[in-house]
Amino acid sequence: MRKATSLAWRRTPRPMLNNARVTRSLRVVTLVLVLFFAYQLYTLPSTFHVHRQALLQKYRPTVYSFKTADEQGKLEEPRWRWDKEQNDAAQKSSYSRVALWEERHAWTKLGSGFEGKTFKHGNVVIKKYRANNAPFRDCVPGSKDGLRWPTEIPAQLVVSGVADSDTIPLNASFLPTVDYFLGPDSQPSKPEWYLVTPLLPSGNLEHLSRQLRASRHRHTAREVDDIFRPSLEHILDVLDYMHTSANLCHDDVKMDNILSTVPDAPGTDTTDPELKTHWLLGDLGNAREPAHEYHSSILWWKLNNNLRDCRGNDVLRLLKTYIKFLRDSVVDVTEFDEHFLQRRESWSSLFWQVYQDAEEGRTITATGVRKQSQAQGRAEGVSPVRGSLEPAPSWNPLYNIFVGRAWTMARAVAEAVRISARENVARRWGFAWLLGVPVPGCHGGGNGLAAARVDGNGMFLD
């Protein structure tokens, strides 16, 4: 009994010792948390100001400094008003604004995005804008009550005007505008704008790539590039026009915003080299002048890793989009990734040449890249290899076994062509969820820049 009692007595301090260790650990954790939150509180005012300023810079209106007198007249024309429809211009073959509105219950929903919803009806597509997520930046010229409209409408009027019909002209470079108006049931504090454009059955490049991939013929990237390289060069010409003649950057080049006029009908052979493939540039809702403050904000060059020159950034984004289009059009993506990373094809060599120019800070222009593309297209055989960018195997052998080379290459390709345009970080640290998104105010007919705030529903707080 004594021995048992002695052993029990010797073991009693252990729980006390463990409790002391736990207490010390909790104190250390608590101290670390206190220091962390103290640091956050110390840096919060600066973080708030930086991100709030970045949002304000992004939502400043676009300045159309290169517009002609005719284009200025289009901007000032009040045809957006429901009671100002021009009969001569509104009778666009089968299109009628009044008939379209009366049949709005029959509109077929196509999709919903950050800026609003899209519908189709007859031969047209209707885009309904909402300011819940992205407040309208541009002020309606001549408006004395601070009325705003989506940037896509004035940008369309400046670069392409209003089409004479609801069909696509053969020489079109941008998606034509059929009509635009402020809904007759809109509330003054919450306007609802509509943009009407022609319906393209073949849709955007995402739809076209799926169509090519699902066809009976197993396309190679070289075959697809042979057919659509002229289409890429055409969009380069379109960007050059925007950059030089209109003094605007698109700022949102991606597969969704490049539209194809390739027929989408049963039995259509999209692999026919004689098929004329005409691409259009759409969605000008993010168009801004090169000197726009957004292009020098942290939201542009740091948080989204864009090039400082928005014109070169447009071109690089176009090439990234083209690579994505080629990859989505082929069945054997592993072979595509190999050719892309090893630069063994003309299309991959073109991309990496421009990518390297961007990395080394050289000026990138749409005209220059178009000349590079044409020179490569006339060259015989494969473009010279300038090194391989195949990712090196991981030091961990288990990682190589379970992940595999194909997945590693796919990840490297995805990183090379990654496109980012997020603002969630700025919205979070800029307290947009509480204070709303800051935008300049409209004063003096839409020319003022007094600060205003917009809540989550697009209503002005100031």
Coordinates of C-alpha atoms in Angstrom, one line a residue:
M1 CA 0.0 0.0 0.0
R2 CA 2.8 2.4 0.8
K3 CA 4.4 1.7 -2.5
A4 CA 1.2 2.4 -4.4
T5 CA 0.6 5.6 -2.4
S6 CA 4.2 6.7 -3.1
L7 CA 3.8 6.2 -6.9
A8 CA 0.5 8.0 -6.9
W9 CA 2.0 10.9 -5.0
R10 CA 4.9 11.1 -7.6
R11 CA 2.4 11.3 -10.5
T12 CA 0.3 14.0 -9.2
P13 CA 2.4 17.0 -10.4
R14 CA 2.1 15.9 -14.1
P15 CA -1.4 17.3 -14.7
M16 CA -0.3 20.5 -13.0
L17 CA 2.7 20.6 -15.3
N18 CA 0.6 20.0 -18.4
N19 CA -1.8 22.7 -17.4
A20 CA 1.0 25.2 -17.1
R21 CA 2.2 24.4 -20.6
V22 CA -1.3 24.8 -22.0
T23 CA -1.6 28.1 -20.2
R24 CA 1.7 29.4 -21.6
S25 CA 0.7 28.3 -25.1
L26 CA -2.6 30.1 -24.8
R27 CA -0.8 33.2 -23.7
V28 CA 1.5 33.1 -26.7
V29 CA -1.4 32.5 -29.1
T30 CA -3.4 35.3 -27.5
L31 CA -0.4 37.7 -27.7
V32 CA 0.2 36.8 -31.4
L33 CA -3.5 37.5 -32.1
V34 CA -3.5 40.8 -30.2
L35 CA -0.4 41.9 -32.1
F36 CA -1.9 40.8 -35.4
F37 CA -5.2 42.7 -34.9
A38 CA -3.3 45.7 -33.5
Y39 CA -1.2 45.8 -36.7
Q40 CA -4.4 45.5 -38.8
L41 CA -6.0 48.4 -37.0
Y42 CA -2.8 50.4 -37.4
T43 CA -2.6 49.9 -41.1
L44 CA -6.4 49.9 -41.7
P45 CA -6.7 53.7 -42.5
S46 CA -3.9 53.5 -45.1
T47 CA -5.3 50.3 -46.6
F48 CA -8.8 51.7 -46.7
H49 CA -7.6 54.9 -48.4
V50 CA -5.5 53.1 -51.0
H51 CA -8.2 50.7 -52.1
R52 CA -11.0 53.3 -51.9
Q53 CA -8.9 55.5 -54.2
A54 CA -8.4 52.6 -56.6
L55 CA -12.1 52.1 -56.9
L56 CA -12.7 55.8 -57.4
Q57 CA -10.0 55.8 -60.2
K58 CA -11.7 52.8 -61.9
Y59 CA -15.2 54.3 -61.9
R60 CA -14.2 57.7 -63.3
P61 CA -16.0 58.3 -66.6
T62 CA -14.3 57.7 -70.0
V63 CA -13.2 60.7 -71.9
Y64 CA -13.7 60.6 -75.7
S65 CA -11.1 63.2 -76.6
F66 CA -10.7 62.1 -80.3
K67 CA -14.4 62.2 -81.3
T68 CA -15.4 64.1 -84.4
A69 CA -18.3 66.6 -84.6
D70 CA -20.5 63.9 -86.0
E71 CA -19.7 61.5 -83.2
Q72 CA -20.3 64.3 -80.6
G73 CA -23.7 64.8 -82.2
K74 CA -24.5 61.1 -81.8
L75 CA -23.6 61.3 -78.1
E76 CA -25.8 64.4 -77.6
E77 CA -28.7 63.0 -79.6
P78 CA -31.7 62.2 -77.3
R79 CA -32.8 59.1 -79.1
W80 CA -32.3 57.2 -75.9
R81 CA -35.5 58.8 -74.6
W82 CA -38.5 56.5 -75.1
D83 CA -40.6 59.4 -76.6
K84 CA -37.8 60.4 -79.0
E85 CA -37.6 57.3 -81.2
Q86 CA -36.7 58.3 -84.8
N87 CA -39.0 56.6 -87.2
D88 CA -36.7 56.8 -90.1
A89 CA -33.8 55.2 -88.3
A90 CA -36.0 52.9 -86.2
Q91 CA -37.5 51.0 -89.1
K92 CA -34.6 48.6 -89.3
S93 CA -36.1 45.8 -91.5
S94 CA -38.0 43.7 -89.0
Y95 CA -37.0 45.7 -85.9
S96 CA -39.3 48.0 -84.0
R97 CA -38.6 49.4 -80.5
V98 CA -42.3 49.5 -79.6
A99 CA -43.0 46.0 -80.8
L100 CA -39.9 44.7 -79.0
W101 CA -41.0 46.2 -75.7
E102 CA -44.6 44.9 -76.1
E103 CA -43.2 41.4 -76.6
R104 CA -40.8 41.5 -73.7
H105 CA -42.6 38.7 -72.0
A106 CA -41.5 36.5 -74.9
W107 CA -37.8 37.4 -74.6
T108 CA -35.5 34.3 -74.2
K109 CA -32.9 34.7 -71.5
L110 CA -29.4 34.0 -72.7
G111 CA -27.4 34.6 -69.6
S112 CA -26.7 36.8 -66.6
G113 CA -23.4 38.5 -65.8
F114 CA -21.8 41.1 -63.6
E115 CA -23.2 44.0 -65.6
G116 CA -26.7 42.7 -66.3
K117 CA -28.8 40.2 -68.3
T118 CA -29.0 39.3 -72.0
F119 CA -32.0 38.1 -73.9
K120 CA -32.8 37.2 -77.5
H121 CA -35.9 37.9 -79.5
G122 CA -36.2 37.5 -83.2
N123 CA -33.1 38.7 -85.0
V124 CA -31.7 40.8 -82.1
V125 CA -30.1 40.4 -78.7
I126 CA -31.2 42.7 -75.8
K127 CA -28.8 43.6 -73.0
K128 CA -30.4 44.9 -69.9
Y129 CA -28.0 46.7 -67.6
R130 CA -28.1 46.9 -63.9
A131 CA -26.1 49.1 -61.6
N132 CA -26.3 46.8 -58.6
N133 CA -22.7 45.4 -59.2
A134 CA -21.1 48.0 -61.5
P135 CA -22.4 51.6 -61.1
F136 CA -22.7 53.5 -64.4
R137 CA -19.6 55.6 -64.9
D138 CA -20.5 57.9 -67.8
C139 CA -22.8 60.9 -67.5
V140 CA -25.4 61.4 -70.3
P141 CA -24.3 64.6 -72.2
G142 CA -26.7 67.5 -71.7
S143 CA -28.4 65.8 -68.7
K144 CA -29.1 68.3 -65.9
D145 CA -30.2 65.8 -63.3
G146 CA -27.1 63.7 -63.1
L147 CA -28.4 60.9 -65.3
R148 CA -25.8 58.2 -66.2
W149 CA -25.7 55.5 -68.8
P150 CA -23.6 52.4 -69.3
T151 CA -20.2 53.1 -70.8
E152 CA -20.9 50.6 -73.6
I153 CA -23.5 52.8 -75.1
P154 CA -21.5 56.0 -75.7
A155 CA -18.4 53.9 -76.6
Q156 CA -20.5 52.1 -79.3
L157 CA -21.8 55.4 -80.6
V158 CA -18.2 56.8 -80.9
V159 CA -16.5 53.8 -82.6
S160 CA -19.3 52.3 -84.7
G161 CA -22.4 54.4 -84.6
V162 CA -25.9 53.0 -85.1
A163 CA -26.5 50.4 -87.8
D164 CA -29.0 50.9 -90.6
S165 CA -30.5 47.4 -90.1
D166 CA -30.5 44.5 -87.7
T167 CA -28.1 42.5 -89.8
I168 CA -24.3 42.5 -89.7
P169 CA -22.6 44.6 -92.3
L170 CA -19.9 42.9 -94.3
N171 CA -17.3 45.5 -93.3
A172 CA -18.2 45.6 -89.6
S173 CA -15.4 45.6 -87.1
F174 CA -17.5 46.1 -83.9
L175 CA -20.8 44.5 -82.9
P176 CA -23.3 47.0 -84.5
T177 CA -25.8 48.9 -82.4
V178 CA -29.4 48.5 -83.5
D179 CA -31.0 50.6 -80.8
Y180 CA -30.5 51.8 -77.2
F181 CA -33.0 53.4 -74.8
L182 CA -34.0 54.0 -71.3
G183 CA -36.8 51.7 -70.3
P184 CA -40.2 53.5 -70.1
D185 CA -40.9 52.0 -66.7
S186 CA -37.5 53.0 -65.2
Q187 CA -37.4 54.8 -61.9
P188 CA -35.5 58.1 -61.8
S189 CA -33.2 56.9 -59.0
K190 CA -32.7 53.5 -60.6
P191 CA -32.6 53.7 -64.4
E192 CA -32.7 50.6 -66.5
W193 CA -30.9 50.9 -69.8
Y194 CA -31.2 48.6 -72.8
L195 CA -28.8 48.0 -75.7
V196 CA -30.1 46.1 -78.8
T197 CA -27.6 44.4 -81.2
P198 CA -27.9 41.9 -84.0
L199 CA -28.2 38.2 -83.1
L200 CA -25.1 36.1 -84.2
P201 CA -26.1 32.4 -84.3
S202 CA -22.5 31.4 -84.0
G203 CA -22.0 33.4 -80.8
N204 CA -18.6 34.2 -79.3
L205 CA -15.3 32.3 -79.4
E206 CA -16.2 30.0 -76.6
H207 CA -19.2 28.7 -78.7
L208 CA -17.1 28.5 -81.8
S209 CA -14.4 26.5 -80.1
R210 CA -16.9 24.0 -78.7
Q211 CA -18.4 23.7 -82.2
L212 CA -15.0 22.9 -83.7
R213 CA -14.1 20.5 -80.9
A214 CA -17.4 18.6 -81.3
S215 CA -17.1 18.3 -85.1
R216 CA -16.3 15.0 -86.8
H217 CA -12.8 16.1 -87.7
R218 CA -10.2 16.0 -85.0
H219 CA -8.6 19.4 -85.4
T220 CA -5.0 20.1 -84.7
A221 CA -4.0 23.6 -83.5
R222 CA -2.1 24.1 -86.7
E223 CA -5.3 23.5 -88.8
V224 CA -7.4 25.8 -86.7
D225 CA -4.7 28.5 -86.8
D226 CA -4.5 28.2 -90.6
I227 CA -8.2 29.0 -90.8
F228 CA -8.5 31.7 -88.2
R229 CA -5.2 33.5 -88.2
P230 CA -6.7 36.1 -90.6
S231 CA -9.5 36.6 -88.1
L232 CA -6.9 37.3 -85.3
E233 CA -5.1 39.8 -87.6
H234 CA -8.5 41.5 -88.3
I235 CA -9.1 42.0 -84.5
L236 CA -5.5 43.4 -84.3
D237 CA -6.6 46.0 -86.9
V238 CA -9.7 46.7 -84.9
L239 CA -7.6 47.3 -81.7
D240 CA -5.2 49.5 -83.7
Y241 CA -8.2 51.7 -84.8
M242 CA -9.4 51.9 -81.2
H243 CA -5.9 52.8 -79.9
T244 CA -5.0 55.3 -82.6
S245 CA -8.1 56.8 -84.1
A246 CA -10.5 56.7 -81.1
N247 CA -7.8 57.0 -78.4
L248 CA -9.5 54.2 -76.4
C249 CA -8.4 50.9 -74.9
H250 CA -10.9 48.0 -74.7
D251 CA -9.7 46.8 -71.3
D252 CA -11.7 43.6 -71.5
V253 CA -10.5 41.5 -74.4
K254 CA -11.5 37.8 -73.8
M255 CA -13.3 35.0 -75.5
D256 CA -16.8 36.2 -74.5
N257 CA -16.2 39.5 -76.2
I258 CA -15.0 38.4 -79.6
L259 CA -17.9 37.3 -81.7
S260 CA -17.9 35.1 -84.8
T261 CA -20.0 35.4 -87.9
V262 CA -19.2 31.8 -88.9
P263 CA -22.6 30.2 -89.9
D264 CA -23.9 27.9 -87.2
A265 CA -26.2 25.6 -89.2
P266 CA -26.5 21.8 -89.6
G267 CA -24.1 20.5 -92.2
T268 CA -21.8 23.6 -92.1
D269 CA -18.2 22.5 -92.6
T270 CA -16.2 25.0 -90.4
T271 CA -13.0 23.3 -91.5
D272 CA -13.4 24.5 -95.1
P273 CA -10.4 26.9 -95.8
E274 CA -12.5 28.8 -98.2
L275 CA -15.0 29.7 -95.5
K276 CA -14.8 33.4 -94.7
T277 CA -14.4 33.7 -91.0
H278 CA -15.2 37.3 -89.8
W279 CA -14.7 38.2 -86.1
L280 CA -16.2 41.2 -84.4
L281 CA -15.1 43.0 -81.2
G282 CA -17.9 43.5 -78.7
D283 CA -18.7 44.6 -75.2
L284 CA -17.1 48.1 -74.9
G285 CA -18.4 48.6 -71.4
N286 CA -14.8 48.9 -70.0
A287 CA -13.5 51.2 -72.7
R288 CA -11.2 53.9 -71.3
E289 CA -8.7 56.4 -72.7
P290 CA -5.0 55.4 -72.2
A291 CA -4.5 58.3 -69.8
H292 CA -7.5 57.2 -67.6
E293 CA -6.5 57.1 -63.9
Y294 CA -7.5 53.5 -63.7
H295 CA -4.5 52.5 -65.8
S296 CA -2.2 53.9 -63.1
S297 CA -4.0 52.5 -60.1
I298 CA -2.9 49.5 -58.0
L299 CA -6.1 47.8 -59.1
W300 CA -4.8 47.8 -62.6
W301 CA -1.1 47.0 -62.5
K302 CA -0.7 45.3 -59.1
L303 CA -3.8 43.5 -58.1
N304 CA -4.5 42.3 -61.7
N305 CA -1.0 42.3 -63.1
N306 CA -1.7 44.2 -66.2
L307 CA 0.8 46.0 -68.4
R308 CA 1.2 49.7 -67.6
D309 CA 0.3 50.6 -71.2
C310 CA -3.3 49.6 -71.7
R311 CA -2.8 49.4 -75.5
G312 CA -0.1 46.8 -75.2
N313 CA -2.2 45.1 -72.6
D314 CA -5.1 44.8 -75.0
V315 CA -2.8 43.1 -77.6
L316 CA -1.3 40.7 -75.1
R317 CA -4.8 39.8 -73.8
L318 CA -5.9 39.2 -77.4
L319 CA -3.1 36.7 -77.9
K320 CA -3.9 35.0 -74.6
T321 CA -7.5 34.7 -75.8
Y322 CA -6.4 33.3 -79.1
I323 CA -4.3 30.6 -77.4
K324 CA -7.3 29.7 -75.2
F325 CA -9.4 29.5 -78.3
L326 CA -7.0 27.2 -80.1
R327 CA -6.7 24.9 -77.1
D328 CA -10.4 24.7 -76.6
S329 CA -10.8 23.8 -80.3
V330 CA -8.6 20.7 -80.2
V331 CA -9.2 17.3 -78.7
D332 CA -5.6 16.4 -77.8
V333 CA -4.9 19.1 -75.3
T334 CA -1.7 17.4 -74.0
E335 CA -0.2 17.6 -77.5
F336 CA -1.3 21.2 -77.7
D337 CA 0.4 22.0 -74.3
E338 CA 3.6 20.4 -75.5
H339 CA 3.7 22.5 -78.7
F340 CA 2.8 25.6 -76.8
L341 CA 5.5 25.3 -74.1
Q342 CA 8.2 24.1 -76.6
R343 CA 7.4 26.9 -79.1
R344 CA 7.4 24.4 -82.0
E345 CA 4.6 26.0 -83.9
S346 CA 4.1 29.4 -85.5
W347 CA 1.2 30.3 -83.2
S348 CA 3.1 29.4 -80.1
S349 CA 6.2 31.2 -81.3
L350 CA 4.2 34.4 -82.0
F351 CA 2.7 34.3 -78.5
W352 CA 6.0 33.9 -76.7
Q353 CA 7.8 36.5 -78.7
V354 CA 5.2 39.1 -77.7
Y355 CA 5.1 37.7 -74.1
Q356 CA 8.9 38.1 -73.9
D357 CA 8.6 41.7 -75.3
A358 CA 6.2 42.5 -72.5
E359 CA 8.4 40.9 -69.8
E360 CA 11.3 43.0 -71.0
G361 CA 9.4 46.2 -71.1
R362 CA 9.4 46.7 -74.9
T363 CA 6.5 48.6 -76.5
I364 CA 3.8 46.4 -77.9
T365 CA 1.4 47.7 -80.7
A366 CA -1.4 46.0 -82.6
T367 CA 0.2 47.0 -85.9
G368 CA 3.6 45.5 -84.9
V369 CA 2.1 42.2 -83.8
R370 CA 0.1 42.0 -86.9
K371 CA 3.3 42.4 -89.0
Q372 CA 4.9 39.7 -86.9
S373 CA 2.0 37.4 -87.5
Q374 CA 2.0 38.0 -91.3
A375 CA 5.7 37.5 -91.5
Q376 CA 5.4 34.1 -89.7
G377 CA 2.5 33.2 -91.9
R378 CA 4.6 33.6 -95.1
A379 CA 7.5 31.7 -93.6
E380 CA 8.0 28.1 -94.8
G381 CA 8.0 25.4 -92.2
V382 CA 7.9 25.9 -88.4
S383 CA 9.1 29.1 -86.8
P384 CA 12.5 28.8 -85.1
V385 CA 12.5 27.5 -81.6
R386 CA 13.6 30.0 -79.0
G387 CA 14.0 27.7 -76.0
S388 CA 11.5 25.5 -74.2
L389 CA 9.4 26.5 -71.3
E390 CA 8.4 23.0 -70.2
P391 CA 7.9 23.0 -66.4
A392 CA 10.7 21.2 -64.5
P393 CA 9.6 18.0 -62.6
S394 CA 8.9 18.5 -58.9
W395 CA 11.6 17.4 -56.4
N396 CA 9.0 15.2 -54.8
P397 CA 8.8 11.9 -56.7
L398 CA 5.3 11.1 -55.3
Y399 CA 4.1 14.4 -56.7
N400 CA 5.4 13.5 -60.2
I401 CA 3.7 10.0 -60.0
F402 CA 0.3 11.1 -58.9
V403 CA 0.0 14.5 -60.7
G404 CA 1.8 13.6 -63.9
R405 CA 3.4 15.6 -66.6
A406 CA 0.2 16.3 -68.5
W407 CA -1.4 18.1 -65.5
T408 CA 1.8 20.0 -64.8
M409 CA 1.9 21.3 -68.4
A410 CA -1.8 22.2 -68.3
R411 CA -1.2 24.2 -65.2
A412 CA 1.8 26.0 -66.8
V413 CA -0.3 26.9 -69.8
A414 CA -3.2 28.2 -67.7
E415 CA -0.8 30.4 -65.8
A416 CA 0.8 31.8 -69.0
V417 CA -2.6 32.8 -70.5
R418 CA -4.3 33.9 -67.3
I419 CA -6.4 37.0 -67.5
S420 CA -7.5 38.8 -64.4
A421 CA -9.9 41.8 -63.9
R422 CA -11.0 41.3 -60.3
E423 CA -11.8 44.1 -58.0
N424 CA -13.1 42.1 -55.0
V425 CA -10.0 42.9 -52.9
A426 CA -10.4 46.6 -53.5
R427 CA -14.1 46.4 -52.7
R428 CA -13.5 44.5 -49.5
W429 CA -10.7 46.8 -48.1
G430 CA -12.4 49.9 -49.5
F431 CA -15.5 49.0 -47.5
A432 CA -17.7 49.1 -50.7
W433 CA -20.0 46.6 -48.9
L434 CA -20.7 49.3 -46.3
L435 CA -20.1 52.6 -48.0
G436 CA -20.9 51.8 -51.6
V437 CA -18.7 52.2 -54.6
P438 CA -17.3 55.7 -55.0
V439 CA -17.9 57.4 -58.3
P440 CA -17.6 60.9 -59.6
G441 CA -20.7 63.0 -59.6
C442 CA -22.5 64.6 -62.5
H443 CA -22.7 68.3 -62.4
G444 CA -23.1 71.0 -65.1
G445 CA -24.5 68.7 -67.8
G446 CA -22.5 65.7 -67.0
N447 CA -19.0 67.3 -66.9
G448 CA -18.5 67.6 -63.1
L449 CA -16.2 65.4 -61.1
A450 CA -17.5 65.9 -57.6
A451 CA -17.2 62.8 -55.5
A452 CA -20.4 60.8 -55.1
R453 CA -21.2 57.4 -53.6
V454 CA -23.5 54.7 -54.9
D455 CA -25.0 52.0 -52.9
G456 CA -25.4 48.3 -53.8
N457 CA -28.6 49.1 -55.9
G458 CA -26.9 51.8 -57.9
M459 CA -28.6 54.7 -56.1
F460 CA -26.6 57.8 -55.2
L461 CA -25.9 58.3 -51.6
D462 CA -24.8 61.9 -51.8

